[in-house]
mmCIF file of C-alpha atoms and ligand atoms in Angstrom:
data_model
loop_
_atom_site.group_PDB
_atom_site.id
_atom_site.type_symbol
_atom_site.label_atom_id
_atom_site.label_comp_id
_atom_site.label_asym_id
_atom_site.label_seq_id
_atom_site.Cartn_x
_atom_site.Cartn_y
_atom_site.Cartn_z
ATOM 1 C CA MET A 615 163.204 62.193 265.554
ATOM 2 C CA PRO A 616 165.858 63.249 267.336
ATOM 3 C CA GLU A 617 164.963 63.510 271.384
ATOM 4 C CA LEU A 618 166.564 65.487 274.805
ATOM 5 C CA PRO A 619 169.742 62.728 274.433
ATOM 6 C CA GLU A 620 170.387 62.659 270.945
ATOM 7 C CA VAL A 621 170.565 66.648 270.797
ATOM 8 C CA GLN A 622 172.443 66.733 273.984
ATOM 9 C CA THR A 623 174.975 64.259 272.592
ATOM 10 C CA THR A 624 175.695 66.436 269.221
ATOM 11 C CA VAL A 625 175.192 69.537 271.160
ATOM 12 C CA ASN A 626 178.427 67.762 273.526
ATOM 13 C CA GLY A 627 180.326 67.087 270.279
ATOM 14 C CA LEU A 628 180.090 70.263 268.876
ATOM 15 C CA ASN A 629 181.276 71.668 271.909
ATOM 16 C CA LYS A 630 184.555 70.054 271.382
ATOM 17 C CA VAL A 631 185.035 70.423 267.834
ATOM 18 C CA LEU A 632 183.699 74.405 267.376
ATOM 19 C CA LYS A 633 184.804 76.718 270.430
ATOM 20 C CA GLY A 634 186.905 79.534 268.431
ATOM 21 C CA LYS A 635 186.492 78.595 265.307
ATOM 22 C CA LYS A 636 184.553 80.599 262.100
ATOM 23 C CA ILE A 637 182.373 79.753 259.637
ATOM 24 C CA THR A 638 184.310 80.505 256.310
ATOM 25 C CA ALA A 639 181.310 79.343 253.631
ATOM 26 C CA ILE A 640 178.281 78.712 253.757
ATOM 27 C CA TRP A 641 176.074 75.868 251.043
ATOM 28 C CA SER A 642 172.822 75.028 250.638
ATOM 29 C CA ALA A 643 170.668 72.700 249.061
ATOM 30 C CA TYR A 644 167.207 73.413 250.803
ATOM 31 C CA ASN A 645 165.433 75.565 248.624
ATOM 32 C CA SER A 646 161.714 75.927 248.840
ATOM 33 C CA PRO A 647 159.256 78.182 247.174
ATOM 34 C CA HIS A 648 157.056 77.273 250.520
ATOM 35 C CA TYR A 649 159.054 79.339 252.413
ATOM 36 C CA LYS A 650 159.060 82.587 250.497
ATOM 37 C CA GLY A 651 159.268 85.849 252.555
ATOM 38 C CA LYS A 652 159.991 83.389 256.309
ATOM 39 C CA GLU A 653 162.665 83.245 258.631
ATOM 40 C CA ASN A 654 164.014 80.062 257.553
ATOM 41 C CA ILE A 655 166.823 79.081 255.020
ATOM 42 C CA LYS A 656 164.646 77.343 252.750
ATOM 43 C CA ASP A 657 163.982 80.841 251.608
ATOM 44 C CA LYS A 658 166.532 81.319 249.018
ATOM 45 C CA LYS A 659 166.799 85.684 249.847
ATOM 46 C CA TYR A 660 166.106 84.734 253.982
ATOM 47 C CA PHE A 661 169.707 82.882 253.111
ATOM 48 C CA LEU A 662 171.975 85.413 251.598
ATOM 49 C CA ARG A 663 170.648 87.219 254.994
ATOM 50 C CA PHE A 664 171.678 84.058 256.948
ATOM 51 C CA ARG A 665 174.866 83.918 255.430
ATOM 52 C CA LYS A 666 176.172 87.787 255.984
ATOM 53 C CA ASN A 667 174.994 87.216 259.728
ATOM 54 C CA THR A 668 177.124 84.546 260.143
ATOM 55 C CA LEU A 669 180.253 84.433 258.098
ATOM 56 C CA ASN A 670 183.579 84.805 259.882
ATOM 57 C CA SER A 671 182.487 85.361 263.641
ATOM 58 C CA PRO A 672 184.288 83.195 265.964
ATOM 59 C CA VAL A 673 182.249 80.280 267.580
ATOM 60 C CA LEU A 674 181.734 81.282 271.343
ATOM 61 C CA GLY A 675 179.823 77.837 272.003
ATOM 62 C CA THR A 676 176.822 75.827 271.528
ATOM 63 C CA ASP A 677 174.043 74.680 273.840
ATOM 64 C CA ARG A 678 170.256 73.697 273.379
ATOM 65 C CA VAL A 679 166.541 74.418 274.219
ATOM 66 C CA GLY A 680 164.197 71.546 274.202
ATOM 67 C CA LYS A 681 165.252 69.762 270.773
ATOM 68 C CA ASN A 682 166.974 73.134 269.307
ATOM 69 C CA ILE A 683 170.667 73.601 268.882
ATOM 70 C CA LEU A 684 172.263 77.224 269.655
ATOM 71 C CA ILE A 685 175.349 78.389 268.036
ATOM 72 C CA HIS A 686 176.887 81.488 269.561
ATOM 73 C CA LEU A 687 178.507 83.407 267.742
ATOM 74 C CA LYS A 688 180.654 86.170 269.333
ATOM 75 C CA ASN A 689 178.786 88.858 266.944
ATOM 76 C CA GLY A 690 176.134 88.545 268.465
ATOM 77 C CA VAL A 691 174.178 86.383 266.441
ATOM 78 C CA THR A 692 172.901 82.901 267.224
ATOM 79 C CA VAL A 693 172.694 80.105 264.855
ATOM 80 C CA LEU A 694 169.348 78.106 265.421
ATOM 81 C CA ILE A 695 169.298 74.526 264.065
ATOM 82 C CA HIS A 696 166.345 71.800 264.875
ATOM 83 C CA MET A 697 166.993 68.706 263.481
ATOM 84 C CA LYS A 698 163.119 67.423 262.883
ATOM 85 C CA MET A 699 162.529 63.627 262.237
ATOM 86 C CA THR A 700 166.013 62.893 260.459
ATOM 87 C CA GLY A 701 168.393 65.669 260.651
ATOM 88 C CA HIS A 702 171.940 65.583 262.093
ATOM 89 C CA LEU A 703 175.230 67.460 262.202
ATOM 90 C CA LEU A 704 178.215 65.759 260.897
ATOM 91 C CA TYR A 705 181.657 67.452 261.488
ATOM 92 C CA GLY A 706 184.685 66.366 259.531
ATOM 93 C CA LYS A 707 187.045 66.788 256.134
ATOM 94 C CA TYR A 708 184.279 67.333 253.375
ATOM 95 C CA GLU A 709 184.894 67.870 249.294
ATOM 96 C CA LYS A 710 182.339 68.778 246.744
ATOM 97 C CA ARG A 711 182.075 66.353 244.263
ATOM 98 C CA LYS A 712 179.983 67.726 241.056
ATOM 99 C CA GLU A 713 177.043 68.761 243.355
ATOM 100 C CA GLU A 714 177.239 66.313 245.946
ATOM 101 C CA TRP A 715 179.182 66.692 249.101
ATOM 102 C CA GLU A 716 181.299 63.899 250.753
ATOM 103 C CA ALA A 717 183.029 62.991 253.346
ATOM 104 C CA SER A 718 186.676 62.695 252.026
ATOM 105 C CA GLU A 719 187.835 60.097 254.410
ATOM 106 C CA LYS A 720 186.447 56.622 255.074
ATOM 107 C CA GLY A 721 184.631 55.915 258.872
ATOM 108 C CA PRO A 722 181.082 56.249 259.698
ATOM 109 C CA LEU A 723 180.722 59.699 257.765
ATOM 110 C CA GLN A 724 180.295 57.608 255.012
ATOM 111 C CA ASP A 725 177.157 55.787 256.769
ATOM 112 C CA PRO A 726 174.294 56.157 254.230
ATOM 113 C CA PHE A 727 171.935 57.806 256.947
ATOM 114 C CA ASN A 728 174.857 60.380 256.783
ATOM 115 C CA LYS A 729 175.039 60.905 253.228
ATOM 116 C CA HIS A 730 171.744 62.916 252.662
ATOM 117 C CA ILE A 731 174.023 66.602 252.613
ATOM 118 C CA ARG A 732 171.752 69.578 252.397
ATOM 119 C CA LEU A 733 173.925 72.515 254.222
ATOM 120 C CA VAL A 734 177.552 72.679 254.726
ATOM 121 C CA PHE A 735 180.234 74.725 256.833
ATOM 122 C CA GLU A 736 183.120 75.168 255.876
ATOM 123 C CA LEU A 737 185.621 76.313 258.815
ATOM 124 C CA ASN A 738 188.480 78.109 258.860
ATOM 125 C CA ASN A 739 190.449 74.927 259.945
ATOM 126 C CA GLY A 740 189.671 73.951 256.519
ATOM 127 C CA LYS A 741 186.567 70.910 258.142
ATOM 128 C CA HIS A 742 183.057 71.463 257.575
ATOM 129 C CA VAL A 743 180.057 71.006 259.931
ATOM 130 C CA VAL A 744 177.791 69.017 257.805
ATOM 131 C CA LEU A 745 174.023 68.837 258.103
ATOM 132 C CA SER A 746 172.665 65.392 256.553
ATOM 133 C CA ASP A 747 168.595 65.764 256.861
ATOM 134 C CA MET A 748 166.840 62.945 254.196
ATOM 135 C CA ARG A 749 163.660 63.987 254.545
ATOM 136 C CA LYS A 750 164.626 67.730 254.466
ATOM 137 C CA PHE A 751 162.196 68.559 257.798
ATOM 138 C CA ALA A 752 165.377 70.493 259.455
ATOM 139 C CA LYS A 753 164.607 74.298 260.498
ATOM 140 C CA VAL A 754 168.163 76.196 260.426
ATOM 141 C CA MET A 755 167.707 80.233 261.042
ATOM 142 C CA TYR A 756 169.336 82.776 262.897
ATOM 143 C CA ILE A 757 168.472 84.945 265.880
ATOM 144 C CA LYS A 758 170.241 87.608 267.766
ATOM 145 C CA THR A 759 171.501 86.687 270.334
ATOM 146 C CA LYS A 760 170.101 89.372 272.855
ATOM 147 C CA ASP A 761 166.509 88.031 271.433
ATOM 148 C CA LEU A 762 166.593 84.585 272.026
ATOM 149 C CA GLU A 763 164.346 84.332 275.164
ATOM 150 C CA ARG A 764 161.808 86.769 273.438
ATOM 151 C CA HIS A 765 161.849 84.896 270.072
ATOM 152 C CA SER A 766 158.901 82.737 269.297
ATOM 153 C CA ASP A 767 160.679 79.447 268.313
ATOM 154 C CA LEU A 768 162.100 79.313 271.878
ATOM 155 C CA LEU A 769 159.132 81.056 273.556
ATOM 156 C CA SER A 770 156.962 78.154 272.605
ATOM 157 C CA VAL A 771 159.341 75.577 274.250
ATOM 158 C CA ALA A 772 158.757 74.695 277.985
ATOM 159 C CA PRO A 773 161.710 73.942 280.127
ATOM 160 C CA ASP A 774 163.072 69.948 280.176
ATOM 161 C CA SER A 775 163.056 67.307 283.296
ATOM 162 C CA PHE A 776 166.331 68.503 283.869
ATOM 163 C CA LYS A 777 165.369 71.994 284.401
ATOM 164 C CA LEU A 778 161.634 71.717 285.975
ATOM 165 C CA SER A 779 161.435 70.751 289.911
ATOM 166 C CA GLN A 780 159.787 68.238 290.755
ATOM 167 C CA ASN A 781 157.048 70.289 291.767
ATOM 168 C CA GLU A 782 157.137 72.412 288.765
ATOM 169 C CA PHE A 783 157.076 69.101 286.577
ATOM 170 C CA VAL A 784 153.961 68.076 288.756
ATOM 171 C CA LYS A 785 152.048 71.447 288.369
ATOM 172 C CA ARG A 786 152.844 72.128 284.603
ATOM 173 C CA LEU A 787 151.217 68.083 283.830
ATOM 174 C CA ARG A 788 148.625 69.039 286.525
ATOM 175 C CA ASN A 789 147.360 72.025 284.419
ATOM 176 C CA LYS A 790 146.172 70.012 281.656
ATOM 177 C CA LYS A 791 142.890 68.563 282.545
ATOM 178 C CA SER A 792 142.619 66.025 279.956
ATOM 179 C CA GLY A 793 144.511 64.030 277.201
ATOM 180 C CA LYS A 794 146.370 60.709 277.304
ATOM 181 C CA ILE A 795 149.633 60.680 279.725
ATOM 182 C CA LYS A 796 151.824 59.608 276.483
ATOM 183 C CA SER A 797 150.655 62.738 274.707
ATOM 184 C CA ILE A 798 151.090 64.917 277.210
ATOM 185 C CA LEU A 799 155.048 63.680 278.088
ATOM 186 C CA MET A 800 155.169 64.439 274.210
ATOM 187 C CA ASP A 801 153.856 67.387 274.545
ATOM 188 C CA GLN A 802 156.938 70.247 274.175
ATOM 189 C CA ALA A 803 154.931 73.267 275.113
ATOM 190 C CA LEU A 804 154.393 71.221 278.720
ATOM 191 C CA VAL A 805 157.904 69.570 279.263
ATOM 192 C CA SER A 806 160.362 69.641 276.191
ATOM 193 C CA GLY A 807 162.846 66.722 274.670
ATOM 194 C CA ILE A 808 161.269 63.832 274.700
ATOM 195 C CA GLY A 809 159.788 62.181 272.134
ATOM 196 C CA ASN A 810 158.312 58.903 270.859
ATOM 197 C CA ILE A 811 161.188 56.517 272.111
ATOM 198 C CA TYR A 812 161.712 57.680 275.561
ATOM 199 C CA SER A 813 158.207 58.107 276.397
ATOM 200 C CA ASP A 814 157.613 54.782 275.750
ATOM 201 C CA GLU A 815 160.213 53.673 278.231
ATOM 202 C CA ILE A 816 159.572 55.781 281.079
ATOM 203 C CA LEU A 817 155.716 54.545 281.247
ATOM 204 C CA PHE A 818 156.844 51.318 281.119
ATOM 205 C CA GLU A 819 159.315 51.901 284.153
ATOM 206 C CA THR A 820 156.456 53.846 285.888
ATOM 207 C CA ASN A 821 153.869 50.989 284.716
ATOM 208 C CA ILE A 822 151.628 53.115 283.113
ATOM 209 C CA HIS A 823 149.360 52.231 280.596
ATOM 210 C CA PRO A 824 150.179 54.951 277.657
ATOM 211 C CA GLU A 825 146.632 55.718 277.058
ATOM 212 C CA THR A 826 145.987 56.810 280.577
ATOM 213 C CA ASP A 827 144.021 59.374 281.185
ATOM 214 C CA ILE A 828 146.272 62.513 282.659
ATOM 215 C CA ASP A 829 143.336 63.061 285.415
ATOM 216 C CA ALA A 830 143.664 59.582 286.506
ATOM 217 C CA VAL A 831 147.537 59.775 287.240
ATOM 218 C CA ASP A 832 147.592 61.054 291.123
ATOM 219 C CA ASN A 833 150.742 63.372 291.965
ATOM 220 C CA LYS A 834 152.831 60.433 293.320
ATOM 221 C CA LYS A 835 152.747 59.044 289.972
ATOM 222 C CA LEU A 836 153.534 62.157 288.615
ATOM 223 C CA GLU A 837 156.788 63.016 290.891
ATOM 224 C CA GLU A 838 157.985 59.253 289.956
ATOM 225 C CA ILE A 839 157.387 60.148 286.267
ATOM 226 C CA TRP A 840 159.646 63.078 286.561
ATOM 227 C CA ARG A 841 162.438 60.799 288.901
ATOM 228 C CA VAL A 842 162.452 58.141 285.888
ATOM 229 C CA SER A 843 161.701 60.531 283.460
ATOM 230 C CA ARG A 844 165.398 62.169 284.692
ATOM 231 C CA LYS A 845 167.277 58.783 285.122
ATOM 232 C CA ILE A 846 166.780 57.223 281.554
ATOM 233 C CA LEU A 847 166.992 61.059 279.235
ATOM 234 C CA GLU A 848 170.172 60.915 281.319
ATOM 235 C CA ARG A 849 171.034 57.496 280.901
ATOM 236 C CA GLY A 850 170.335 57.951 277.069
ATOM 237 C CA ILE A 851 173.038 60.606 276.926
ATOM 238 C CA ASN A 852 175.748 58.147 278.824
ATOM 239 C CA LEU A 853 174.648 55.819 276.164
ATOM 240 C CA GLY A 854 175.315 58.353 273.115
ATOM 241 C CA GLY A 855 171.609 59.219 271.914
ATOM 242 C CA ASP A 856 169.172 56.864 270.169
ATOM 243 C CA SER A 857 170.522 55.713 266.874
ATOM 244 C CA MET A 858 167.501 52.877 265.825
ATOM 245 C CA SER A 859 166.659 55.415 263.114
ATOM 246 C CA ASP A 860 168.502 57.907 261.374
ATOM 247 C CA TYR A 861 170.413 59.938 264.341
ATOM 248 C CA ARG A 862 174.284 59.703 264.648
ATOM 249 C CA ASN A 863 176.762 61.840 266.674
ATOM 250 C CA ILE A 864 178.617 64.556 265.188
ATOM 251 C CA LYS A 865 181.757 61.944 263.972
ATOM 252 C CA GLY A 866 178.848 59.980 262.408
ATOM 253 C CA GLU A 867 178.905 57.226 264.965
ATOM 254 C CA LYS A 868 175.641 55.628 266.092
ATOM 255 C CA GLY A 869 174.548 56.323 269.663
ATOM 256 C CA LYS A 870 173.815 52.929 272.005
ATOM 257 C CA PHE A 871 170.087 53.654 273.665
ATOM 258 C CA GLN A 872 168.662 51.390 271.213
ATOM 259 C CA ASN A 873 170.257 48.176 272.208
ATOM 260 C CA LYS A 874 168.906 49.212 275.982
ATOM 261 C CA HIS A 875 165.156 49.635 275.006
ATOM 262 C CA LYS A 876 162.868 47.289 277.234
ATOM 263 C CA VAL A 877 159.567 48.192 275.276
ATOM 264 C CA TYR A 878 160.122 50.266 272.047
ATOM 265 C CA ARG A 879 159.464 48.517 268.775
ATOM 266 C CA LYS A 880 159.507 45.486 271.188
ATOM 267 C CA THR A 881 156.731 44.139 269.644
ATOM 268 C CA GLY A 882 155.325 40.594 270.485
ATOM 269 C CA GLU A 883 158.036 40.083 272.853
ATOM 270 C CA ARG A 884 158.232 39.094 276.453
ATOM 271 C CA CYS A 885 158.160 41.645 279.158
ATOM 272 C CA LEU A 886 161.469 42.161 280.442
ATOM 273 C CA LYS A 887 159.921 43.944 284.138
ATOM 274 C CA LYS A 888 160.810 40.766 286.895
ATOM 275 C CA ASN A 889 157.784 38.256 287.768
ATOM 276 C CA CYS A 890 155.995 40.151 284.658
ATOM 277 C CA PRO A 891 154.219 37.479 282.756
ATOM 278 C CA GLY A 892 153.291 40.308 280.311
ATOM 279 C CA LYS A 893 153.849 40.894 276.260
ATOM 280 C CA ILE A 894 154.801 43.807 274.164
ATOM 281 C CA LYS A 895 151.895 45.396 272.337
ATOM 282 C CA ARG A 896 151.858 48.114 270.003
ATOM 283 C CA LYS A 897 149.401 50.875 269.469
ATOM 284 C CA VAL A 898 148.584 54.032 267.682
ATOM 285 C CA ILE A 899 148.015 56.545 270.249
ATOM 286 C CA GLY A 900 148.132 60.451 269.087
ATOM 287 C CA GLY A 901 149.455 59.220 265.807
ATOM 288 C CA ARG A 902 152.611 57.667 267.196
ATOM 289 C CA SER A 903 152.981 53.832 267.740
ATOM 290 C CA ALA A 904 152.450 53.424 271.505
ATOM 291 C CA HIS A 905 154.406 50.055 273.337
ATOM 292 C CA PHE A 906 153.474 49.037 276.153
ATOM 293 C CA CYS A 907 153.071 46.119 278.506
ATOM 294 C CA ASN A 908 149.896 44.198 278.465
ATOM 295 C CA ARG A 909 150.099 43.233 282.165
ATOM 296 C CA HIS A 910 151.984 45.707 284.826
ATOM 297 C CA GLN A 911 151.475 48.738 282.412
ATOM 298 C CA LYS A 912 147.768 49.395 284.021
ATOM 299 C CA LEU A 913 144.967 51.532 282.124
ATOM 300 C CA ILE A 914 143.468 53.474 285.227
ATOM 301 C CA LYS A 915 139.986 54.671 284.379
ATOM 302 C CA THR A 916 138.229 55.497 287.134
ATOM 303 C CA LYS A 917 139.401 58.991 288.453
ATOM 304 C CA LYS A 918 141.403 58.820 291.190
ATOM 305 C CA ARG A 919 142.894 61.838 292.121
ATOM 306 C CA LYS A 920 141.144 63.945 294.814
HETATM 307 ZN ZN1 ZN B 304 155.360 43.938 281.821
#
């Protein structure tokens, strides 16, 4: 699933191409009876309203709240896109052949991971922004820009590591009285933007076993997690995100963070930490695979916090 660096990479890309452009037509393959009456373009009636509210108004800019992409239009409407498990936005020239949309030119947009096109925004420059979403979990809706802060989809999203000061970060995690540190770092209502890959890398770097209970992690260690999370997320952004799985940038190209993993999906390999003789193990924690070094990432069991 795209995490903060991937979503930010997409937002940065969209800001380069979308400003001032208008959406002139929208096509959607999403349609599911499970969404009847919901604020989601998977409901057919909602999709018609979505289209009416978003066509022919210039894009002011794009930004991000947690893992949500927000495209602000001049008419006071914001398009919210959450890419969920397998979604990513692409930009280029597309053509419809029978019922399938295809990139017109050869290149990265024709990568197999970019071919599951469920939603197409046609722009007034003849190009398209499309959503490739193999498993169809993405969420797309519109919200009045002035209501964004109060909207339930965004109210439940906590600030990310960049928006939180060190003290705020520690306080938020400290409020949690129990729970495994990995699950807590991935809880979007506590701190947003961190998912499975980056939580593994952050815990590796800070020498914490992913199953350590939050109560056994002292404030000093939480401060370190805050610092390291910023550093690692920043590195992810600078490398254009992580493409070990489906994620691609808006040109359809892979990011490079997957080449820098020290622990994520390194099961069985030797630990890369200096002078550590450990090996990387994998264990399912809170329904997600955690990867960690069996030597330097200590599971602290006793209550150490004063
Ligand atoms: Zn190690």
